[in-house]
Amino acid sequence: MELPEPPWRTGARKPVRQPLSRDKIVDTALGLLEKEGLEALSMRRVAQALNTGPASLYAHVRNRDELCELMFDRILGEVDLPEPDPARWREQLKELCFGQVKAMIAYPGIATVVMNAMIPLGPNALRHGEAMLAILRAGGLSESQAAWAFDALSLYGKAYAVEVTSWRDGSAEEMAERGRQMAEYMQSLPPGTFPNLMAVGPLFSAQTAHERFEFAIDTFIAGLDTLRK
């Protein structure tokens, strides 16, 4: 049986610090994002979690924006990418959109960062772009049609993830209160004012978010179907 080092030996009292790496920094940042949310995520907080100083992180990551892009790329790596099948392109496109959104929602706030940043480029982001374009092309869309569809679906998926995150974090109560105030205001107007808005108001809530997203994706794919060669 191997005995522990006695306390008088050099290094016995202090564990050896593991060398920093970009992957370790990203892993730590993702863990903090899950536990503490985007507002708590900073280079200083990540360094603190790694028991080091912020300066040591900059040897691997340029700044917080780059860290968020690396995190987003890591998240995309959790989504399976299908081999394009012309017979199943509609289902594959829908599954890929839902997979991307599910991954973003699992890490609250990451979609907001990516929406506000430059176009994120990384191995997984490029793989996702290639996969979606390949599915669209397999479905019979032209090069330009596939490009515009890819752009629109990517933007909508991120926007939807931002909305779901806002419902789930601390702003949900604020949004609900604003909704209540809007309903009271509109009900105070003369009868017949904005009848359509009054009718559909209850359809917009956290409970209908998934249904609304699925409707939008199905409608978009149906529109793409009419453009195919």
Coordinates of N, CA and C in Angstrom, one line a residue:
M1 N 0.8 -1.2 0.0 CA 0.0 0.0 0.0 C 0.9 1.2 0.0
E2 N 0.6 2.2 -0.9 CA 1.4 3.4 -1.0 C 0.9 4.4 0.1
L3 N 1.9 4.9 0.9 CA 1.7 5.8 2.0 C 1.7 7.2 1.5
P4 N 0.9 8.1 2.2 CA 1.0 9.5 1.8 C 2.3 10.1 2.2
E5 N 2.6 11.2 1.5 CA 3.9 11.9 1.8 C 3.8 12.6 3.2
P6 N 4.9 12.5 3.9 CA 4.8 13.2 5.3 C 4.8 14.7 5.1
P7 N 4.3 15.4 6.1 CA 4.1 16.9 5.9 C 5.4 17.7 5.8
W8 N 6.5 17.1 6.2 CA 7.8 17.9 6.1 C 8.4 17.8 4.7
R9 N 7.9 16.9 3.9 CA 8.5 16.8 2.5 C 8.1 18.0 1.7
T10 N 8.9 18.5 0.8 CA 8.7 19.6 -0.1 C 7.5 19.3 -1.0
G11 N 6.5 20.3 -1.0 CA 5.3 20.1 -1.9 C 4.3 19.2 -1.3
A12 N 4.4 18.7 -0.2 CA 3.4 17.7 0.4 C 2.2 18.5 0.8
R13 N 2.3 19.7 1.2 CA 1.2 20.4 1.7 C 0.3 21.1 0.6
K14 N 1.0 21.4 -0.5 CA 0.3 22.1 -1.6 C 0.1 21.3 -2.8
P15 N -1.1 21.1 -3.3 CA -1.3 20.4 -4.5 C -0.7 21.1 -5.7
V16 N -0.2 20.3 -6.6 CA 0.4 20.9 -7.8 C -0.7 21.5 -8.7
R17 N -0.5 22.8 -9.0 CA -1.5 23.5 -9.8 C -1.4 22.9 -11.3
Q18 N -2.5 22.6 -11.8 CA -2.6 22.1 -13.1 C -2.4 23.2 -14.1
P19 N -1.6 23.0 -15.2 CA -1.4 24.1 -16.1 C -2.7 24.5 -16.8
L20 N -2.8 25.8 -17.1 CA -4.0 26.3 -17.8 C -4.0 25.9 -19.2
S21 N -5.2 25.8 -19.8 CA -5.3 25.6 -21.2 C -6.6 26.3 -21.7
R22 N -6.7 26.5 -22.9 CA -8.0 27.1 -23.4 C -9.2 26.3 -23.1
D23 N -9.0 25.0 -23.3 CA -10.2 24.1 -23.0 C -10.6 24.1 -21.6
K24 N -9.6 24.2 -20.7 CA -9.9 24.2 -19.3 C -10.6 25.5 -18.9
I25 N -10.2 26.6 -19.5 CA -10.8 27.9 -19.3 C -12.3 27.9 -19.8
V26 N -12.5 27.3 -21.0 CA -13.9 27.2 -21.5 C -14.7 26.3 -20.7
D27 N -14.2 25.2 -20.2 CA -15.0 24.3 -19.3 C -15.4 25.0 -18.1
T28 N -14.5 25.8 -17.5 CA -14.8 26.5 -16.2 C -15.9 27.6 -16.5
A29 N -15.7 28.3 -17.6 CA -16.7 29.3 -17.9 C -18.1 28.8 -18.1
L30 N -18.2 27.7 -18.8 CA -19.5 27.0 -19.1 C -20.1 26.6 -17.7
G31 N -19.3 26.1 -16.8 CA -19.8 25.7 -15.5 C -20.4 26.9 -14.8
L32 N -19.6 28.0 -14.8 CA -20.1 29.2 -14.1 C -21.4 29.7 -14.8
L33 N -21.4 29.7 -16.1 CA -22.6 30.1 -16.8 C -23.9 29.4 -16.4
E34 N -23.7 28.1 -16.3 CA -24.9 27.2 -15.8 C -25.3 27.6 -14.4
K35 N -24.3 27.8 -13.5 CA -24.6 28.0 -12.1 C -25.0 29.4 -11.7
E36 N -24.3 30.4 -12.4 CA -24.4 31.8 -11.9 C -25.0 32.7 -12.9
G37 N -25.1 32.3 -14.2 CA -25.7 33.1 -15.2 C -24.7 34.0 -15.9
L38 N -25.1 34.6 -17.0 CA -24.2 35.4 -17.8 C -23.7 36.7 -17.1
E39 N -24.5 37.3 -16.2 CA -24.1 38.5 -15.6 C -22.9 38.3 -14.7
A40 N -22.8 37.1 -14.1 CA -21.6 36.8 -13.2 C -20.4 36.4 -14.0
L41 N -20.5 36.2 -15.3 CA -19.4 35.7 -16.0 C -18.4 36.8 -16.4
S42 N -17.2 36.8 -15.9 CA -16.2 37.7 -16.2 C -14.9 37.0 -16.2
M43 N -13.9 37.6 -16.8 CA -12.6 37.0 -16.8 C -12.0 36.9 -15.4
R44 N -12.3 37.9 -14.6 CA -11.9 37.8 -13.2 C -12.6 36.7 -12.4
R45 N -13.9 36.5 -12.7 CA -14.6 35.4 -12.0 C -14.1 34.0 -12.5
V46 N -13.9 33.9 -13.8 CA -13.3 32.6 -14.3 C -11.9 32.3 -13.7
A47 N -11.1 33.4 -13.6 CA -9.8 33.2 -13.0 C -9.9 32.8 -11.6
Q48 N -10.8 33.4 -10.9 CA -11.1 33.1 -9.5 C -11.4 31.6 -9.3
A49 N -12.3 31.1 -10.2 CA -12.7 29.7 -10.1 C -11.6 28.7 -10.5
L50 N -10.6 29.2 -11.2 CA -9.4 28.4 -11.6 C -8.3 28.6 -10.6
N51 N -8.5 29.4 -9.6 CA -7.5 29.7 -8.5 C -6.2 30.3 -9.2
T52 N -6.5 31.3 -10.0 CA -5.4 32.0 -10.6 C -5.7 33.5 -10.8
G53 N -4.9 34.3 -11.5 CA -5.2 35.7 -11.7 C -5.7 35.9 -13.1
P54 N -6.5 37.0 -13.4 CA -7.0 37.2 -14.7 C -5.9 37.3 -15.8
A55 N -4.8 37.8 -15.4 CA -3.7 38.0 -16.4 C -3.3 36.7 -17.0
S56 N -3.4 35.6 -16.3 CA -2.9 34.3 -16.8 C -3.9 33.8 -17.9
L57 N -5.2 34.3 -17.8 CA -6.1 33.8 -18.8 C -5.9 34.4 -20.2
Y58 N -5.3 35.6 -20.2 CA -5.1 36.3 -21.4 C -4.1 35.7 -22.3
A59 N -3.3 34.8 -21.8 CA -2.3 34.1 -22.6 C -3.0 33.1 -23.5
H60 N -4.3 32.8 -23.1 CA -5.1 31.7 -23.9 C -6.3 32.3 -24.6
V61 N -6.9 33.3 -24.0 CA -8.1 33.9 -24.5 C -8.0 35.5 -24.5
R62 N -8.3 36.1 -25.6 CA -8.0 37.5 -25.8 C -8.8 38.4 -24.9
N63 N -10.2 38.1 -24.7 CA -11.0 38.8 -23.9 C -12.3 38.1 -23.6
R64 N -13.2 38.7 -22.9 CA -14.5 38.0 -22.6 C -15.3 37.7 -23.8
D65 N -15.3 38.6 -24.8 CA -16.0 38.3 -26.1 C -15.5 37.1 -26.8
E66 N -14.2 36.9 -26.8 CA -13.7 35.7 -27.5 C -14.0 34.5 -26.6
L67 N -14.0 34.6 -25.3 CA -14.3 33.5 -24.4 C -15.7 33.1 -24.7
C68 N -16.7 34.0 -24.9 CA -18.1 33.7 -25.1 C -18.2 33.0 -26.5
E69 N -17.4 33.4 -27.5 CA -17.5 32.8 -28.8 C -17.0 31.3 -28.7
L70 N -15.9 31.1 -27.9 CA -15.4 29.8 -27.7 C -16.4 28.9 -27.0
M71 N -17.1 29.5 -26.0 CA -18.1 28.8 -25.3 C -19.2 28.4 -26.2
F72 N -19.7 29.3 -27.1 CA -20.7 29.0 -28.0 C -20.3 27.9 -29.0
D73 N -19.1 27.9 -29.4 CA -18.6 26.9 -30.3 C -18.6 25.5 -29.6
R74 N -18.2 25.5 -28.4 CA -18.2 24.3 -27.6 C -19.6 23.7 -27.5
I75 N -20.6 24.6 -27.2 CA -22.0 24.2 -27.0 C -22.5 23.6 -28.3
L76 N -22.2 24.2 -29.5 CA -22.6 23.6 -30.7 C -22.1 22.2 -31.0
G77 N -20.9 21.9 -30.4 CA -20.4 20.6 -30.5 C -21.2 19.5 -29.8
E78 N -22.1 19.9 -29.0 CA -23.0 18.9 -28.3 C -24.2 18.5 -29.2
V79 N -24.3 19.2 -30.4 CA -25.5 18.9 -31.2 C -25.0 17.9 -32.4
D80 N -25.8 16.8 -32.5 CA -25.5 15.9 -33.6 C -25.8 16.5 -35.0
L81 N -24.9 16.2 -35.9 CA -25.1 16.7 -37.3 C -25.4 15.5 -38.2
P82 N -26.5 15.6 -38.9 CA -26.9 14.5 -39.7 C -26.2 14.5 -41.1
E83 N -26.1 13.3 -41.7 CA -25.7 13.2 -43.1 C -26.8 13.6 -44.0
P84 N -26.7 14.6 -44.8 CA -27.8 15.1 -45.6 C -28.5 14.0 -46.4
D85 N -29.8 13.9 -46.3 CA -30.7 12.9 -46.9 C -31.8 13.6 -47.7
P86 N -31.7 13.6 -49.0 CA -32.7 14.4 -49.8 C -34.2 14.0 -49.5
A87 N -34.3 12.7 -49.1 CA -35.7 12.3 -48.8 C -36.2 12.8 -47.4
R88 N -35.3 13.2 -46.6 CA -35.6 13.7 -45.2 C -35.1 15.1 -44.9
W89 N -34.9 15.9 -45.9 CA -34.3 17.2 -45.7 C -35.1 18.1 -44.8
R90 N -36.4 18.0 -44.9 CA -37.3 18.8 -44.1 C -37.2 18.4 -42.6
E91 N -37.2 17.1 -42.3 CA -37.1 16.7 -40.9 C -35.7 17.0 -40.4
Q92 N -34.7 16.8 -41.2 CA -33.3 17.0 -40.8 C -33.1 18.5 -40.4
L93 N -33.7 19.4 -41.3 CA -33.5 20.8 -41.0 C -34.2 21.2 -39.7
K94 N -35.4 20.7 -39.5 CA -36.1 21.0 -38.3 C -35.4 20.5 -37.1
E95 N -34.9 19.3 -37.2 CA -34.2 18.7 -36.0 C -32.9 19.4 -35.7
L96 N -32.2 19.9 -36.7 CA -31.0 20.7 -36.5 C -31.3 22.0 -35.8
C97 N -32.4 22.7 -36.3 CA -32.8 24.0 -35.7 C -33.1 23.8 -34.2
F98 N -33.9 22.7 -33.9 CA -34.3 22.5 -32.5 C -33.1 22.1 -31.7
G99 N -32.2 21.3 -32.3 CA -31.0 20.9 -31.5 C -30.1 22.1 -31.2
Q100 N -30.0 23.0 -32.1 CA -29.2 24.2 -31.8 C -29.8 25.1 -30.7
V101 N -31.1 25.3 -30.8 CA -31.8 26.1 -29.8 C -31.8 25.4 -28.4
K102 N -32.0 24.1 -28.4 CA -31.9 23.3 -27.1 C -30.6 23.5 -26.4
A103 N -29.5 23.5 -27.2 CA -28.1 23.6 -26.7 C -27.9 25.0 -26.1
M104 N -28.5 26.0 -26.8 CA -28.3 27.4 -26.4 C -29.1 27.7 -25.1
I105 N -30.3 27.1 -25.0 CA -31.1 27.3 -23.8 C -30.5 26.7 -22.6
A106 N -29.8 25.6 -22.8 CA -29.2 24.9 -21.7 C -28.1 25.8 -21.0
Y107 N -27.6 26.8 -21.7 CA -26.6 27.7 -21.1 C -27.2 29.1 -21.2
P108 N -28.0 29.5 -20.3 CA -28.7 30.8 -20.3 C -27.8 32.0 -20.6
G109 N -28.1 32.8 -21.6 CA -27.4 34.0 -21.8 C -26.4 33.9 -23.0
I110 N -26.1 32.7 -23.4 CA -25.1 32.6 -24.4 C -25.6 33.1 -25.8
A111 N -26.9 32.9 -26.0 CA -27.5 33.4 -27.3 C -27.5 34.9 -27.3
T112 N -27.7 35.5 -26.2 CA -27.6 37.0 -26.2 C -26.3 37.5 -26.5
V113 N -25.2 36.9 -26.0 CA -23.9 37.3 -26.3 C -23.6 37.1 -27.8
V114 N -24.0 36.0 -28.4 CA -23.7 35.7 -29.8 C -24.4 36.7 -30.7
M115 N -25.7 37.0 -30.3 CA -26.5 37.9 -31.1 C -25.8 39.3 -31.2
N116 N -25.1 39.7 -30.1 CA -24.5 41.0 -30.1 C -23.0 41.0 -30.5
A117 N -22.5 39.9 -30.8 CA -21.1 39.8 -31.2 C -21.0 39.7 -32.7
M118 N -19.7 39.7 -33.2 CA -19.4 39.5 -34.6 C -19.8 38.1 -34.9
I119 N -19.8 37.7 -36.2 CA -20.2 36.4 -36.6 C -19.2 35.4 -36.0
P120 N -19.7 34.5 -35.1 CA -18.7 33.6 -34.5 C -18.2 32.5 -35.4
L121 N -16.9 32.4 -35.4 CA -16.3 31.4 -36.3 C -15.5 30.4 -35.4
G122 N -15.7 29.2 -35.6 CA -15.0 28.2 -34.8 C -15.2 26.8 -35.5
P123 N -14.5 25.8 -35.2 CA -14.7 24.5 -35.9 C -16.1 24.0 -35.9
N124 N -16.8 24.1 -34.7 CA -18.2 23.6 -34.6 C -19.2 24.5 -35.3
A125 N -18.9 25.8 -35.2 CA -19.8 26.7 -35.9 C -19.7 26.5 -37.4
L126 N -18.5 26.3 -37.9 CA -18.3 26.1 -39.3 C -19.0 24.7 -39.7
R127 N -18.9 23.7 -38.9 CA -19.5 22.4 -39.2 C -21.0 22.6 -39.3
H128 N -21.6 23.4 -38.3 CA -23.0 23.6 -38.3 C -23.4 24.3 -39.6
G129 N -22.7 25.3 -40.0 CA -23.0 26.1 -41.2 C -23.0 25.2 -42.4
E130 N -21.9 24.4 -42.5 CA -21.8 23.4 -43.6 C -22.9 22.4 -43.6
A131 N -23.3 21.9 -42.4 CA -24.3 20.9 -42.3 C -25.7 21.4 -42.8
M132 N -26.0 22.6 -42.3 CA -27.3 23.2 -42.7 C -27.4 23.5 -44.1
L133 N -26.3 24.1 -44.7 CA -26.3 24.4 -46.1 C -26.4 23.1 -46.9
A134 N -25.7 22.0 -46.5 CA -25.8 20.8 -47.2 C -27.2 20.2 -47.2
I135 N -27.9 20.3 -46.1 CA -29.3 19.8 -46.0 C -30.2 20.6 -46.9
L136 N -30.0 21.9 -46.9 CA -30.8 22.8 -47.8 C -30.5 22.5 -49.3
R137 N -29.3 22.3 -49.6 CA -28.9 22.0 -51.0 C -29.5 20.6 -51.4
A138 N -29.4 19.7 -50.4 CA -30.0 18.3 -50.7 C -31.5 18.4 -50.9
G139 N -32.1 19.4 -50.3 CA -33.5 19.6 -50.5 C -33.9 20.2 -51.9
G140 N -32.9 20.6 -52.6 CA -33.2 21.1 -54.0 C -33.1 22.7 -54.1
L141 N -32.7 23.3 -53.0 CA -32.6 24.8 -53.1 C -31.3 25.2 -53.8
S142 N -31.4 26.4 -54.5 CA -30.2 26.9 -55.1 C -29.2 27.4 -54.1
E143 N -28.0 27.7 -54.6 CA -27.0 28.2 -53.7 C -27.4 29.4 -52.9
S144 N -28.0 30.4 -53.6 CA -28.4 31.6 -53.0 C -29.6 31.4 -52.0
Q145 N -30.5 30.6 -52.4 CA -31.7 30.3 -51.6 C -31.2 29.6 -50.3
A146 N -30.3 28.7 -50.4 CA -29.8 28.0 -49.3 C -29.1 28.9 -48.3
A147 N -28.3 29.9 -48.9 CA -27.6 30.8 -48.1 C -28.5 31.7 -47.3
W148 N -29.5 32.3 -48.0 CA -30.5 33.2 -47.3 C -31.3 32.4 -46.2
A149 N -31.6 31.2 -46.5 CA -32.4 30.4 -45.6 C -31.5 30.1 -44.4
F150 N -30.3 29.7 -44.6 CA -29.4 29.4 -43.5 C -29.2 30.7 -42.6
D151 N -29.1 31.8 -43.2 CA -28.9 33.1 -42.4 C -30.2 33.4 -41.6
A152 N -31.4 33.2 -42.2 CA -32.6 33.5 -41.5 C -32.9 32.6 -40.4
L153 N -32.7 31.3 -40.6 CA -32.9 30.3 -39.6 C -31.9 30.4 -38.4
S154 N -30.7 30.8 -38.7 CA -29.7 31.0 -37.6 C -30.1 32.1 -36.8
L155 N -30.5 33.2 -37.4 CA -30.9 34.4 -36.6 C -32.1 34.2 -35.8
Y156 N -33.1 33.5 -36.4 CA -34.4 33.2 -35.7 C -34.1 32.3 -34.5
G157 N -33.3 31.3 -34.7 CA -33.0 30.4 -33.6 C -32.3 31.1 -32.4
K158 N -31.4 32.0 -32.7 CA -30.8 32.7 -31.6 C -31.8 33.6 -30.9
A159 N -32.6 34.3 -31.7 CA -33.6 35.2 -31.1 C -34.6 34.4 -30.2
Y160 N -35.0 33.3 -30.7 CA -35.9 32.4 -29.9 C -35.2 32.0 -28.6
A161 N -33.9 31.6 -28.6 CA -33.2 31.2 -27.4 C -33.1 32.4 -26.5
V162 N -32.9 33.6 -27.0 CA -32.9 34.8 -26.1 C -34.2 35.0 -25.4
E163 N -35.3 34.8 -26.2 CA -36.7 35.0 -25.6 C -36.9 34.0 -24.5
V164 N -36.6 32.7 -24.7 CA -36.8 31.7 -23.7 C -36.0 31.9 -22.5
T165 N -34.8 32.4 -22.7 CA -33.9 32.7 -21.5 C -34.5 33.8 -20.7
S166 N -35.0 34.8 -21.4 CA -35.6 35.9 -20.6 C -36.8 35.5 -19.8
W167 N -37.6 34.5 -20.3 CA -38.7 34.0 -19.6 C -38.3 33.3 -18.3
R168 N -37.1 32.6 -18.4 CA -36.6 31.7 -17.4 C -35.8 32.5 -16.3
D169 N -35.2 33.6 -16.7 CA -34.4 34.2 -15.7 C -35.2 35.3 -14.9
G170 N -34.5 36.1 -14.2 CA -35.2 37.1 -13.3 C -36.1 38.1 -14.0
S171 N -36.0 38.2 -15.3 CA -36.8 39.2 -16.0 C -38.2 38.6 -16.4
A172 N -38.5 37.4 -16.0 CA -39.8 36.8 -16.3 C -40.9 37.5 -15.6
E173 N -40.6 37.9 -14.3 CA -41.7 38.6 -13.5 C -41.9 40.0 -14.1
E174 N -40.8 40.6 -14.5 CA -41.0 42.0 -15.1 C -41.8 41.9 -16.4
M175 N -41.5 40.9 -17.2 CA -42.3 40.7 -18.5 C -43.7 40.4 -18.2
A176 N -44.0 39.6 -17.2 CA -45.4 39.2 -16.9 C -46.1 40.5 -16.4
E177 N -45.4 41.3 -15.6 CA -46.0 42.5 -15.1 C -46.3 43.5 -16.2
R178 N -45.4 43.6 -17.2 CA -45.6 44.5 -18.3 C -46.8 44.0 -19.1
G179 N -46.9 42.7 -19.3 CA -48.1 42.1 -20.0 C -49.4 42.4 -19.3
R180 N -49.4 42.3 -18.0 CA -50.6 42.6 -17.2 C -51.0 44.1 -17.4
Q181 N -50.0 45.0 -17.4 CA -50.3 46.4 -17.6 C -50.8 46.7 -19.0
M182 N -50.2 46.0 -20.0 CA -50.7 46.2 -21.3 C -52.1 45.7 -21.5
A183 N -52.5 44.6 -20.9 CA -53.8 44.0 -21.0 C -54.8 45.0 -20.3
E184 N -54.5 45.5 -19.2 CA -55.4 46.5 -18.5 C -55.5 47.7 -19.3
Y185 N -54.5 48.2 -19.9 CA -54.5 49.4 -20.7 C -55.4 49.2 -21.9
M186 N -55.3 48.1 -22.6 CA -56.0 47.9 -23.8 C -57.5 47.6 -23.5
Q187 N -57.8 47.0 -22.3 CA -59.2 46.8 -21.9 C -59.8 48.1 -21.5
S188 N -59.1 49.1 -21.2 CA -59.6 50.4 -20.8 C -60.0 51.2 -22.0
L189 N -59.6 50.8 -23.2 CA -59.9 51.6 -24.4 C -61.3 51.3 -24.9
P190 N -61.9 52.2 -25.7 CA -63.2 52.0 -26.2 C -63.4 50.6 -26.8
P191 N -64.5 50.0 -26.7 CA -64.8 48.7 -27.3 C -64.5 48.7 -28.8
G192 N -63.9 47.7 -29.3 CA -63.6 47.6 -30.7 C -62.3 48.1 -31.1
T193 N -61.6 48.8 -30.2 CA -60.2 49.3 -30.5 C -59.2 48.1 -30.5
F194 N -58.5 48.0 -31.5 CA -57.5 46.9 -31.6 C -58.1 45.5 -31.3
P195 N -59.2 45.1 -32.0 CA -59.8 43.8 -31.7 C -58.9 42.6 -31.9
N196 N -58.1 42.7 -33.0 CA -57.3 41.5 -33.3 C -56.2 41.4 -32.3
L197 N -55.6 42.5 -31.9 CA -54.5 42.4 -30.8 C -55.1 41.9 -29.5
M198 N -56.3 42.3 -29.2 CA -57.0 41.9 -28.0 C -57.2 40.4 -28.0
A199 N -57.5 39.9 -29.2 CA -57.8 38.4 -29.3 C -56.6 37.6 -29.2
V200 N -55.5 38.0 -29.8 CA -54.3 37.2 -29.8 C -53.4 37.4 -28.6
G201 N -53.6 38.4 -27.8 CA -52.7 38.7 -26.7 C -52.4 37.5 -25.8
P202 N -53.4 36.7 -25.4 CA -53.1 35.6 -24.5 C -52.2 34.5 -25.2
L203 N -52.1 34.5 -26.5 CA -51.3 33.5 -27.1 C -49.8 33.7 -27.0
F204 N -49.4 34.9 -26.5 CA -48.0 35.2 -26.4 C -47.6 35.1 -24.9
S205 N -46.9 34.0 -24.6 CA -46.5 33.7 -23.2 C -45.4 32.7 -23.2
A206 N -44.8 32.5 -22.0 CA -43.8 31.4 -21.9 C -44.3 30.1 -22.3
Q207 N -45.6 29.8 -22.0 CA -46.2 28.5 -22.2 C -46.3 28.2 -23.7
T208 N -46.4 29.2 -24.5 CA -46.6 29.0 -26.0 C -45.3 29.2 -26.8
A209 N -44.2 29.4 -26.1 CA -43.0 29.6 -26.8 C -42.6 28.5 -27.7
H210 N -42.6 27.3 -27.2 CA -42.2 26.1 -28.1 C -43.1 26.0 -29.3
E211 N -44.4 26.1 -29.0 CA -45.4 26.0 -30.1 C -45.2 27.1 -31.1
R212 N -44.9 28.3 -30.7 CA -44.7 29.4 -31.7 C -43.4 29.1 -32.5
F213 N -42.4 28.6 -31.8 CA -41.1 28.4 -32.6 C -41.3 27.3 -33.6
E214 N -42.0 26.2 -33.2 CA -42.3 25.1 -34.1 C -43.1 25.6 -35.3
F215 N -44.1 26.4 -35.0 CA -45.0 27.0 -36.1 C -44.1 27.7 -37.1
A216 N -43.2 28.6 -36.6 CA -42.4 29.4 -37.4 C -41.5 28.6 -38.3
I217 N -40.9 27.5 -37.7 CA -40.0 26.7 -38.5 C -40.7 25.9 -39.5
D218 N -41.9 25.3 -39.2 CA -42.7 24.6 -40.1 C -43.1 25.5 -41.3
T219 N -43.5 26.7 -40.9 CA -44.0 27.6 -42.0 C -42.8 28.0 -42.9
F220 N -41.7 28.2 -42.3 CA -40.5 28.6 -43.1 C -40.1 27.4 -44.1
I221 N -40.1 26.2 -43.5 CA -39.8 25.0 -44.4 C -40.8 24.8 -45.5
A222 N -42.1 25.1 -45.2 CA -43.1 25.0 -46.2 C -42.9 26.0 -47.3
G223 N -42.4 27.2 -46.9 CA -42.1 28.2 -47.9 C -40.9 27.8 -48.8
L224 N -39.9 27.2 -48.1 CA -38.7 26.7 -48.9 C -39.1 25.6 -49.9
D225 N -40.1 24.8 -49.5 CA -40.6 23.8 -50.3 C -41.1 24.3 -51.7
T226 N -41.6 25.4 -51.7 CA -42.2 26.0 -52.9 C -41.1 26.5 -53.8
L227 N -39.9 26.7 -53.3 CA -38.8 27.3 -54.1 C -37.9 26.2 -54.7
R228 N -38.1 25.0 -54.3 CA -37.2 23.9 -54.7 C -37.2 23.7 -56.2
K229 N -36.1 23.3 -56.8 CA -36.0 23.0 -58.2 C -36.8 21.7 -58.5

